[in-house]
Coordinates of C-alpha atoms in Angstrom, one line a residue:
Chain A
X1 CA 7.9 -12.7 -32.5
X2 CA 6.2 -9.6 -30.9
X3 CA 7.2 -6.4 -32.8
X4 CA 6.6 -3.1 -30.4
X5 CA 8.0 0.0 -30.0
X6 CA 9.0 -0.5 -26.5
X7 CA 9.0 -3.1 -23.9
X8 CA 8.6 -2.8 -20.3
X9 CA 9.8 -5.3 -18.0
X10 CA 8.1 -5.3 -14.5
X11 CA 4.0 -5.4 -14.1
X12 CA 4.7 -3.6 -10.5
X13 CA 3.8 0.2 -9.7
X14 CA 7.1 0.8 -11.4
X15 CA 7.0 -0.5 -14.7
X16 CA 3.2 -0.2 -14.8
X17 CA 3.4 4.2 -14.7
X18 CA 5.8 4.0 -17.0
X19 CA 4.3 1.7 -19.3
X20 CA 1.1 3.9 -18.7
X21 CA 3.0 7.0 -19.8
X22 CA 4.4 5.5 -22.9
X23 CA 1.5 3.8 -24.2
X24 CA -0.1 7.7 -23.8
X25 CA 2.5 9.0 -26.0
X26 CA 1.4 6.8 -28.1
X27 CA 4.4 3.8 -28.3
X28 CA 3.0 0.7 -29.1
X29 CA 4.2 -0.6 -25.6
X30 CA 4.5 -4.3 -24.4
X31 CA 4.3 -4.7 -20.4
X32 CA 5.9 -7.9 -19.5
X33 CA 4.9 -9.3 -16.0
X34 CA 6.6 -12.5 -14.7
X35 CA 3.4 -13.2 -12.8
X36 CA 2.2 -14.1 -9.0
X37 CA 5.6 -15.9 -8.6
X38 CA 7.5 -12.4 -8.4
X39 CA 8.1 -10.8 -5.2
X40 CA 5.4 -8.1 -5.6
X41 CA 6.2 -5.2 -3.7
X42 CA 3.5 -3.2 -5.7
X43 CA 1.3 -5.4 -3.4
X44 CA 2.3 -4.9 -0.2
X45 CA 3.1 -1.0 0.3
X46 CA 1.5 1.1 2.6
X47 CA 0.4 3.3 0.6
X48 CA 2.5 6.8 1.7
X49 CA 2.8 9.8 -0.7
X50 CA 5.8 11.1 1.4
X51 CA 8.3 14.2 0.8
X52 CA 9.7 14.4 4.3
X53 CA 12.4 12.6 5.1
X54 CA 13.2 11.9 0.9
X55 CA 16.6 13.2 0.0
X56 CA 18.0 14.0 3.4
X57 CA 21.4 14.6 2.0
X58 CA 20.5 14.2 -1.5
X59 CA 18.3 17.2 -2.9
X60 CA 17.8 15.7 -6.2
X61 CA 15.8 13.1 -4.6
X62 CA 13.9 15.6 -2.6
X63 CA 13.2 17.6 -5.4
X64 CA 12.3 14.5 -7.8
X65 CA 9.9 13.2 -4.9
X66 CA 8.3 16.7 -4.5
X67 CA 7.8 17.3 -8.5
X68 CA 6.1 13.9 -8.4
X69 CA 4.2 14.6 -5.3
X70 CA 3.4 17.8 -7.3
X71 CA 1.6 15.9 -10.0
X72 CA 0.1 13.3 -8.0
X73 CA -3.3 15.0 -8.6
X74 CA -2.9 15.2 -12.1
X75 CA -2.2 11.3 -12.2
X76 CA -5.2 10.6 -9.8
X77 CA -7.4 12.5 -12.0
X78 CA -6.0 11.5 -15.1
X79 CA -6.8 7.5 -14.0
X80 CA -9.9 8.5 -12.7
X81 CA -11.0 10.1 -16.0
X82 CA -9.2 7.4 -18.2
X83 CA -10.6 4.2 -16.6
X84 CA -13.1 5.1 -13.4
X85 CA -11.0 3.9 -11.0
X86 CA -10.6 6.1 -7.8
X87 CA -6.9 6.0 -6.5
X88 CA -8.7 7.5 -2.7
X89 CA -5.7 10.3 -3.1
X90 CA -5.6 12.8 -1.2
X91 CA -3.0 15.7 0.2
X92 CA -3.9 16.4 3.8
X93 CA -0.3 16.9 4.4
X94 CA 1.3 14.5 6.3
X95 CA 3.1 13.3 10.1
X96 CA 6.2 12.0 11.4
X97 CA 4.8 11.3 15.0
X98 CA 8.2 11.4 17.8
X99 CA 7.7 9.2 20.8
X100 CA 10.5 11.1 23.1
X101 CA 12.1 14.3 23.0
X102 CA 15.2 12.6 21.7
X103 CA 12.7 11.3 18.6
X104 CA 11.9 15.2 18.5
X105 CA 14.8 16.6 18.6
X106 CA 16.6 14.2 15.8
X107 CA 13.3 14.9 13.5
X108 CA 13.9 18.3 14.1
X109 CA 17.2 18.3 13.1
X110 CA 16.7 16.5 9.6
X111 CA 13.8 18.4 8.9
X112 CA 16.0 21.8 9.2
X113 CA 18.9 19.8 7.1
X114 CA 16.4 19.3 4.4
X115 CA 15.1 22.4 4.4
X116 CA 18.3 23.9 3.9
X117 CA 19.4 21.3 1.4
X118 CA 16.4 22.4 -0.8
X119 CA 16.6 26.1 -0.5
X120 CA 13.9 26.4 1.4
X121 CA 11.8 24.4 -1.0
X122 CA 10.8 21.4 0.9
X123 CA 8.3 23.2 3.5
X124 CA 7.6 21.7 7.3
X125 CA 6.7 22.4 10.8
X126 CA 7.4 20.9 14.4
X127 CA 3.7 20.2 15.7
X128 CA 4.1 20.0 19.8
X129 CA 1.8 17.5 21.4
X130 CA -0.9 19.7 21.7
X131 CA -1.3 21.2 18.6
X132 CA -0.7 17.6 17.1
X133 CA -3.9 16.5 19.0
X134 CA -6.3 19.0 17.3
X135 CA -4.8 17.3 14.2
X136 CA -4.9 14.1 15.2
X137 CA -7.7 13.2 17.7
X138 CA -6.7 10.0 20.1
X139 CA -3.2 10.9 19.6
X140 CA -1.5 9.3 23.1
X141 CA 0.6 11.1 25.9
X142 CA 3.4 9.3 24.7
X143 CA 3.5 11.2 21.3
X144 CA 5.6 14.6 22.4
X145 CA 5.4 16.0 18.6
X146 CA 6.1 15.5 15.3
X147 CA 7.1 17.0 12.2
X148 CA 4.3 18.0 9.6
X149 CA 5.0 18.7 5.9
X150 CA 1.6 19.8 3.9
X151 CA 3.4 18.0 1.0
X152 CA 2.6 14.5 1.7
X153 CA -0.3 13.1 1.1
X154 CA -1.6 9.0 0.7
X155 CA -3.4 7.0 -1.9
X156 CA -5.0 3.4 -2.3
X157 CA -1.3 1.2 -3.7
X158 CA -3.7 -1.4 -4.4
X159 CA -6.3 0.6 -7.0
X160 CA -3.1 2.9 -8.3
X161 CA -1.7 -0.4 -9.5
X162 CA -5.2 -1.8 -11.1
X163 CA -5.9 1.8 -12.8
X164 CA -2.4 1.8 -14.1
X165 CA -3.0 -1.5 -15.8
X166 CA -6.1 -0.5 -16.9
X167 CA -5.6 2.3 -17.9
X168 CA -2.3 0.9 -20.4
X169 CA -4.4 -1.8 -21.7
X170 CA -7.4 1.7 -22.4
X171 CA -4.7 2.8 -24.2
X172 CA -3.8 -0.3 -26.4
X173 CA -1.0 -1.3 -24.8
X174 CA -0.5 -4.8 -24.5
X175 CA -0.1 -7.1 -21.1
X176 CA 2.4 -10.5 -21.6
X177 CA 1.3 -12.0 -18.0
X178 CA 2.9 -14.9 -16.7
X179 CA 5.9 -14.5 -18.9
X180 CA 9.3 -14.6 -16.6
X181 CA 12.0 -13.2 -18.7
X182 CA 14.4 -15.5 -19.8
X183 CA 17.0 -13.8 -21.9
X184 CA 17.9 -10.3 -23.5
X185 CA 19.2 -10.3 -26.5
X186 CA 20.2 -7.1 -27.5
X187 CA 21.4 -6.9 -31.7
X188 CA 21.6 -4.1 -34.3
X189 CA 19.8 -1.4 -32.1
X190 CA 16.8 -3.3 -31.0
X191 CA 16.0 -5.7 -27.9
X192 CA 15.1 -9.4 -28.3
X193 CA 13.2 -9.7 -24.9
X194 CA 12.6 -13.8 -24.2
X195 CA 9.8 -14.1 -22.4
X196 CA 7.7 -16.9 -21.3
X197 CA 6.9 -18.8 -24.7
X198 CA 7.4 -15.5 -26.5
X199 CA 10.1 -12.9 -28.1
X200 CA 9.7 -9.7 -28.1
X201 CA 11.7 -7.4 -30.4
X202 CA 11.9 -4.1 -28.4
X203 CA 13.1 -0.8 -30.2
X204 CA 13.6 0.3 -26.7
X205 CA 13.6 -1.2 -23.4
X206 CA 12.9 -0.3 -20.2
X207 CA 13.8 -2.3 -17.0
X208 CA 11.4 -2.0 -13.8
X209 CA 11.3 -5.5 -12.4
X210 CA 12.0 -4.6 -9.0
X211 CA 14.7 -6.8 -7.3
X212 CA 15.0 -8.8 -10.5
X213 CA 16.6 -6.2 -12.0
X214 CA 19.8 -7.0 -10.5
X215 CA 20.0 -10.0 -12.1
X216 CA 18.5 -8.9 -15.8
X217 CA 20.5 -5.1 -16.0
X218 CA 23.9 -7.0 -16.8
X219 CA 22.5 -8.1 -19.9
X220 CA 22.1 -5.0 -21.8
X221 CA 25.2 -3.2 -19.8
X222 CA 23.4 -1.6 -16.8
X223 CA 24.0 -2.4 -12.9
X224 CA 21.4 -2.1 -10.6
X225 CA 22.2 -3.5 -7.3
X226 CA 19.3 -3.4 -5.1
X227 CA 18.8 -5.7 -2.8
X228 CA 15.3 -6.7 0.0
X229 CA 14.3 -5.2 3.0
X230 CA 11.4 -6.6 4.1
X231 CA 8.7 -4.2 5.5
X232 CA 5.3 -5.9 7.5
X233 CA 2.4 -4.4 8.2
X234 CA -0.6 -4.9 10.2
X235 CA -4.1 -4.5 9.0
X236 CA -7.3 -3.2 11.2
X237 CA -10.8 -4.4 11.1
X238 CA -12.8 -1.1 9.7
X239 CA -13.3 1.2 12.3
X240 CA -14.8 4.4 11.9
X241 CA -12.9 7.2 10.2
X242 CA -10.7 9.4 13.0
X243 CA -7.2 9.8 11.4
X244 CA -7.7 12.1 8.0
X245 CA -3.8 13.1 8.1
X246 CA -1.6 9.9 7.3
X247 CA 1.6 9.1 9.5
X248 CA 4.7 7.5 8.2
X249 CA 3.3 4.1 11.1
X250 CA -0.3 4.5 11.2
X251 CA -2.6 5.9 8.6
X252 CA -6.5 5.1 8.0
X253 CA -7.9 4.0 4.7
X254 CA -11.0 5.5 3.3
X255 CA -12.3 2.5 3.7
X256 CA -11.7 2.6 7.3
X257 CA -8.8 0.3 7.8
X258 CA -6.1 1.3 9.8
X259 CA -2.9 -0.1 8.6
X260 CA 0.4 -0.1 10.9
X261 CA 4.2 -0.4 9.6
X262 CA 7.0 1.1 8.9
X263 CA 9.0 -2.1 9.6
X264 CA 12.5 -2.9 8.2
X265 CA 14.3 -6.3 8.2
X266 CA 17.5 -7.4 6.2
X267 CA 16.1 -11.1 6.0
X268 CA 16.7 -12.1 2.3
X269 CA 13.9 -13.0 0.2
X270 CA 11.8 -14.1 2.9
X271 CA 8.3 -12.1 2.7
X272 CA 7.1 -14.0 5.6
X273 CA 5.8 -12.5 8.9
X274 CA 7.3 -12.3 12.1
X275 CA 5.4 -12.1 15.6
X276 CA 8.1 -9.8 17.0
X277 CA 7.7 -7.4 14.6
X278 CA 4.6 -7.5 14.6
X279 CA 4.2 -7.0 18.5
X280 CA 6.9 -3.8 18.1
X281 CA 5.0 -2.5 15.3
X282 CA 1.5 -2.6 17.1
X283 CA 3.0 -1.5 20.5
X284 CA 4.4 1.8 18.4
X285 CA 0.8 2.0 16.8
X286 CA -1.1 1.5 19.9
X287 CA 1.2 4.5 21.9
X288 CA 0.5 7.1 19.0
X289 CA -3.1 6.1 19.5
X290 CA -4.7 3.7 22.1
X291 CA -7.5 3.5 21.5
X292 CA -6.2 1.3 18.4
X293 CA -6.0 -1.5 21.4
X294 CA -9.9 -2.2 21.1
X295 CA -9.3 -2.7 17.4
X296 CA -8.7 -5.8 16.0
X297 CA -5.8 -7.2 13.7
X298 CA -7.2 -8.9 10.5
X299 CA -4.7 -9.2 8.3
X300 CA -0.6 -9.1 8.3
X301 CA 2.2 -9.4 5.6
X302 CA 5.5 -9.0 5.0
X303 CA 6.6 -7.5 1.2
X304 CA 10.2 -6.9 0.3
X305 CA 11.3 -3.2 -0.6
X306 CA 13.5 -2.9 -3.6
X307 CA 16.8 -1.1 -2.0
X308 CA 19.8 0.5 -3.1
X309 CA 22.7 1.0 -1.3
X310 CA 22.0 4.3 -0.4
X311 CA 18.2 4.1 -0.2
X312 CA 18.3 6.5 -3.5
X313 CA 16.4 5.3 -6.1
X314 CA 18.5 4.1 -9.8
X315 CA 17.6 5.4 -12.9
X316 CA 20.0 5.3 -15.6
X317 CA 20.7 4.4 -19.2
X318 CA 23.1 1.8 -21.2
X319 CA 26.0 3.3 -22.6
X320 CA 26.9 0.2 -24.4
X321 CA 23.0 -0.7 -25.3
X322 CA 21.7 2.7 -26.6
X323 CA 17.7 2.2 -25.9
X324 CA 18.0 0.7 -23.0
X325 CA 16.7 2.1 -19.6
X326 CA 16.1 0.9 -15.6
X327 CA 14.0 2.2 -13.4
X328 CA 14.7 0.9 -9.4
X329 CA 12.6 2.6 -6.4
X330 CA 11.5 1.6 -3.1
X331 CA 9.1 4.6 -3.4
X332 CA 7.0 3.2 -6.0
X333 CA 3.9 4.8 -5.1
X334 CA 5.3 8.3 -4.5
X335 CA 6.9 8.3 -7.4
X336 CA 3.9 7.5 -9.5
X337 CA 3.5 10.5 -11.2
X338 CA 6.9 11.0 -12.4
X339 CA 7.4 7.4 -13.8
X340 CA 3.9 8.3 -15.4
X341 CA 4.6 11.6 -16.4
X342 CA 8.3 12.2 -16.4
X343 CA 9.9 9.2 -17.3
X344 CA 8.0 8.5 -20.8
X345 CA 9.0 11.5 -22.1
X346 CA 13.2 11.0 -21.3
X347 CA 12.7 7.4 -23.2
X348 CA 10.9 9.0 -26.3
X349 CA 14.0 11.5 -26.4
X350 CA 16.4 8.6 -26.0
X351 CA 18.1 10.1 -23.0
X352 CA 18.2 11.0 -19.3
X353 CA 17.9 14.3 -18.7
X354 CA 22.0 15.9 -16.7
X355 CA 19.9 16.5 -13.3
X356 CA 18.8 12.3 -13.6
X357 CA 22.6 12.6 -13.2
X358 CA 22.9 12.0 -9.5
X359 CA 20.4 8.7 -10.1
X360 CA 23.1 7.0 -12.3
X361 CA 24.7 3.6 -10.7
X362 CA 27.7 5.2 -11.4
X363 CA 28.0 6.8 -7.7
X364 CA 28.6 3.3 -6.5
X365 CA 31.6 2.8 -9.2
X366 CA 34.6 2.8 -6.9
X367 CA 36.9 6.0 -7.6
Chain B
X1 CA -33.2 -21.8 0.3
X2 CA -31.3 -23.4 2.8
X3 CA -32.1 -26.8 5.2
X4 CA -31.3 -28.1 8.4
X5 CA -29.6 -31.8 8.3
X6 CA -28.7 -34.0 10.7
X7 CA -29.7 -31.9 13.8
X8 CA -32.8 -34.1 15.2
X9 CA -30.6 -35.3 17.8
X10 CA -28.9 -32.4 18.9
X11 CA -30.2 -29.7 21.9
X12 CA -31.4 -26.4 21.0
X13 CA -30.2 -23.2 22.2
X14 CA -32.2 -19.3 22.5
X15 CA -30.6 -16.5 20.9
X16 CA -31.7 -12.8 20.4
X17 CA -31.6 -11.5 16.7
X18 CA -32.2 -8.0 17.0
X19 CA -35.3 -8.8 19.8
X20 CA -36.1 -11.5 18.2
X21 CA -36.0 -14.9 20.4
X22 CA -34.9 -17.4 17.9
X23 CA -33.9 -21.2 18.9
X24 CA -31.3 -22.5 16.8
X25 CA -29.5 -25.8 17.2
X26 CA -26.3 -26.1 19.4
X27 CA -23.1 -26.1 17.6
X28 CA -24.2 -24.1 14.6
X29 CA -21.9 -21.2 13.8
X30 CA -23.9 -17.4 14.1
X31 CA -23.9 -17.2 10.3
X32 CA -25.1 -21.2 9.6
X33 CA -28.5 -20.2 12.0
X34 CA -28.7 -17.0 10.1
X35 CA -29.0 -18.3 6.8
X36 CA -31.6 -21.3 8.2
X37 CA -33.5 -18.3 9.4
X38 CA -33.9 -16.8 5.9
X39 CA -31.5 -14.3 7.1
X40 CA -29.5 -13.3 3.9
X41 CA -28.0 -10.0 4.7
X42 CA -26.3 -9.2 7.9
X43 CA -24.2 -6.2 7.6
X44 CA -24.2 -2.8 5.4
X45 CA -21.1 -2.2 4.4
X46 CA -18.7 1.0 5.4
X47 CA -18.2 2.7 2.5
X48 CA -21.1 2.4 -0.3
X49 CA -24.2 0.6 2.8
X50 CA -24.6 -2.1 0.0
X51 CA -26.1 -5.2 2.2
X52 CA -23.7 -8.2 2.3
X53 CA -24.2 -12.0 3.9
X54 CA -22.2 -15.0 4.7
X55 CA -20.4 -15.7 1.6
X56 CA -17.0 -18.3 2.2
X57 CA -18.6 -19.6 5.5
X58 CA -14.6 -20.2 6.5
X59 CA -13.2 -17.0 7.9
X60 CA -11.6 -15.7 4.9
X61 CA -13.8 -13.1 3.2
X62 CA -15.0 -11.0 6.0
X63 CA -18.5 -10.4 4.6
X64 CA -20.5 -11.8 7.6
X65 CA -19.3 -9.7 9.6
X66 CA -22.4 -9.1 13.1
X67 CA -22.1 -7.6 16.6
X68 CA -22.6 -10.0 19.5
X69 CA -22.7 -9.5 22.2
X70 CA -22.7 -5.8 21.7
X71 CA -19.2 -6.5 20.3
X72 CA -18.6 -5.4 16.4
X73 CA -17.4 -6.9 13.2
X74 CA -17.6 -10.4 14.7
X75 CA -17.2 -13.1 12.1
X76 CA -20.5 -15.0 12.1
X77 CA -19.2 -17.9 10.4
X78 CA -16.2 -18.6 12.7
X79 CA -18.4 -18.0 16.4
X80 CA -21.0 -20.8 17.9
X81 CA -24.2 -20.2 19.1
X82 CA -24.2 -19.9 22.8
X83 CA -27.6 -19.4 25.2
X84 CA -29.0 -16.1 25.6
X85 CA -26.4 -14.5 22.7
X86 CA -27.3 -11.3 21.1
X87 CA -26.9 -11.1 17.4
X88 CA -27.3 -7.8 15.7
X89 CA -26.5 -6.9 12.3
X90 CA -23.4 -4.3 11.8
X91 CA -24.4 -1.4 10.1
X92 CA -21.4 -0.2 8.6
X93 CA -18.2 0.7 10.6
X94 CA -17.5 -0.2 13.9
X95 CA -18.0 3.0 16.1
X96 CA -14.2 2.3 17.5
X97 CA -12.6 5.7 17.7
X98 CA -11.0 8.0 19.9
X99 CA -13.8 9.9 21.7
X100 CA -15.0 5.9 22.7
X101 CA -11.6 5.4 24.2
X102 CA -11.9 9.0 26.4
X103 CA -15.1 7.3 27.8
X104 CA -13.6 4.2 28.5
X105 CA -10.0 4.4 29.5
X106 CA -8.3 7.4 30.1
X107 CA -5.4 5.6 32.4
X108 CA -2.5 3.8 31.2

């Protein structure tokens, strides 16, 4: 039997910020990770920290994703400082390229929804095609504008994941790898998490397995139903650095990488690739900028997104299992900082904040 | 560190490493001659110019990455030697880019 303060189900992005928040408040926290058998969306994003086009008729989740956009740099710095590793953040502001002026005109539209929605917090502009191109050099004839927001920014998913882990462990919290969760047991105000060969005994618990959560939140009186939507994206061979502001399809990695995506396929738990997609997602790259046609492709994948219903991430809290909390997101990497920052600090107090309100499963409950 | 075997009976063919006239047997991949050459490091790489070589020797790892034939990041493990090839080393990112593209294509 492991004795802990809290456990944290889920080794992806998700549960790894928050596990990462906890352990620097100082719970003794156990992350467990079911291991390279899961579904590992945390491995496959793209890499977007995006406040357009969050929240469109939602402002909480528009103002959740900017507050957490907000303290990206705090996070960055704060892993950085914590454990050397350089998350390659950065907020250049960010592009929604429209091929058309129908494209245009729709982007338009939502932008000035959202706008309104937020009060006039959420802050953009309509870029024409030529003032795009000083932006974005290479950009093609077939790009007629976009919308720009200086909110967005991107990061490395891949090092954000490995300095969250690192960081926890720099913190004393302990990793249970390879360790599927059976069973939770919840008794007398504490969790009995069965996992792999182990128990641990939880005072609190904090569900972020991704899509297994459906399947696990039953058991200490949640409901999370999020379901796959598979994403694929294309990968560059390095090429030399052109494209400092990302785009929701195309963005360049410090490195020098240019990866392609934005994909989305309701094909069950298949993370496989398609050549179809792949050919539609390159043709969309290679319009924006076409030059990208003398680059070559050197790696492809498909990952699964964790959905909702309504594309609006779940966080809530058992009524009949005091203690216990999920955690459900497609946005993992956006949302870093507040899982990091934020979310810590509602479990320490025991309870959601009222403007979490609007994240509850609840809204799915048939009235 | 490395030696030859088995190629008495096979033909030779002349390649250019960086002006350098080399002959190397026929049916040798780019970075198999290399590293019979006492070639150890082919590339720098993008972001830190740390020197890298043929490492997996099976297309996965991306470390041996040359220009031939004036062409960049080429695997060297997964091309064959062919007469009168140019191999250069691939000093850190390929100069693909936009301004490139200007020069070469503005149609389509």
């Amino acid at each position: 039997m492991l004795n802990c303060d809290a456990a944290v189900v889920g080794g992806g992005v998700v549960g790894a910020a928050i596990a990462y928040g906890l352990a620097e408040l100082k719970l003794d926290t156990i992350l467990i990770d079911e291991g390279d058998v899961a579904f590992r969306a945390a491995r496959g994003n793209f890499g977007l920290v995006w406040v357009q086009s969050k929240g469109i008729g939602c402002p909480p989740y528009s103002s959740l994703t900017r507050r957490s956009a907000d303290n990206w740099p705090r996070l960055a710095a704060q892993v950085k400082e914590v454990t050397g590793v350089d998350l390659a953040y950065g907020r250049q502001g960010g592009v929604h390229l429209c091929l058309g002026e129908q494209e245009f005109k729709e982007r338009s539209a939502l932008m000035k929804q959202l706008k309104a929605e937020t009060e006039g917090h959420f802050q953009f502009e309509m870029l024409d095609h030529r003032t795009l191109s000083e932006l974005l050099p290479g950009l093609g004839q077939d790009v007629v504008g976009g919308s720009y927001s200086s909110l967005d920014g991107h990061a490395n998913p891949l090092f954000l994941l490995r300095g969250l882990h690192a960081g926890f462990r720099e913190r004393a919290g302990r990793a249970l790898i390879n360790a599927p969760v059976h069973r939770i047991r919840p008794h007398g105000g504490v969790f009995d998490v069965e996992a792999g060969n182990e128990t641990v005994r939880a005072q609190k618990l904090v569900l972020a397995a991704g899509l297994a959560n459906a399947k696990l939140a039953p058991e200490v009186g949640l409901r999370v139903p999020v379901h796959p939507l598979r994403g694929q994206i294309l990968v560059s061979e390095k090429v030399r650095s052109f494209l400092r502001i990302p785009t929701l399809h195309v963005r360049q990695t410090s490195e020098g990488s240019v990866l392609m995506g934005d994909s989305h396929e309701d094909v069950g738990f298949d993370d496989g690739t398609r050549p179809d997609i792949m050919v539609e997602i390159a043709r969309r790259a290679t319009r924006a900028f076409p030059f990208l046609r003398s680059a070559r492709i050197v790696r492809a994948w498909g990952a699964l997104r964790v959905m909702t219903p309504d594309g609006i991430p779940i966080y809530d809290q058992s009524a009949s299992c005091p203690g216990a909390f999920c955690a459900s997101a497609h946005s993992g990497i956006t949302l870093a900082a507040t899982h990091a920052f934020d979310f810590p600090r509602w479990i320490v107090a025991g309870e959601l904040p009222p403007e979490l309100g609007a994240f509850s499963a609840r809204r799915f409950d048939v009235h | 560190m490395f030696t030859n075997i088995g190629i008495r009976d096979r033909d030779f063919v002349r390649v250019i490493f960086e002006d350098q006239e080399i002959m190397v047997p026929q049916g040798h991949t780019v970075a198999a001659v290399l590293l019979a050459e006492g070639i150890r490091s082919c590339r720098e790489t993008p972001v830190s110019g740390a020197p890298r070589g043929p490492y997996c020797m099976m297309g996965i790892c991306f470390e041996c990455l040359v220009v031939i034939d004036g062409e960049p990041n080429q695997q060297a493990c997964m091309r064959h030697v062919r007469e009168g090839m140019s191999i250069e080393r691939q000093h850190g990112v390929a100069q693909i880019g936009p301004d490139a593209n200007a020069a070469q294509d503005p149609a389509e």
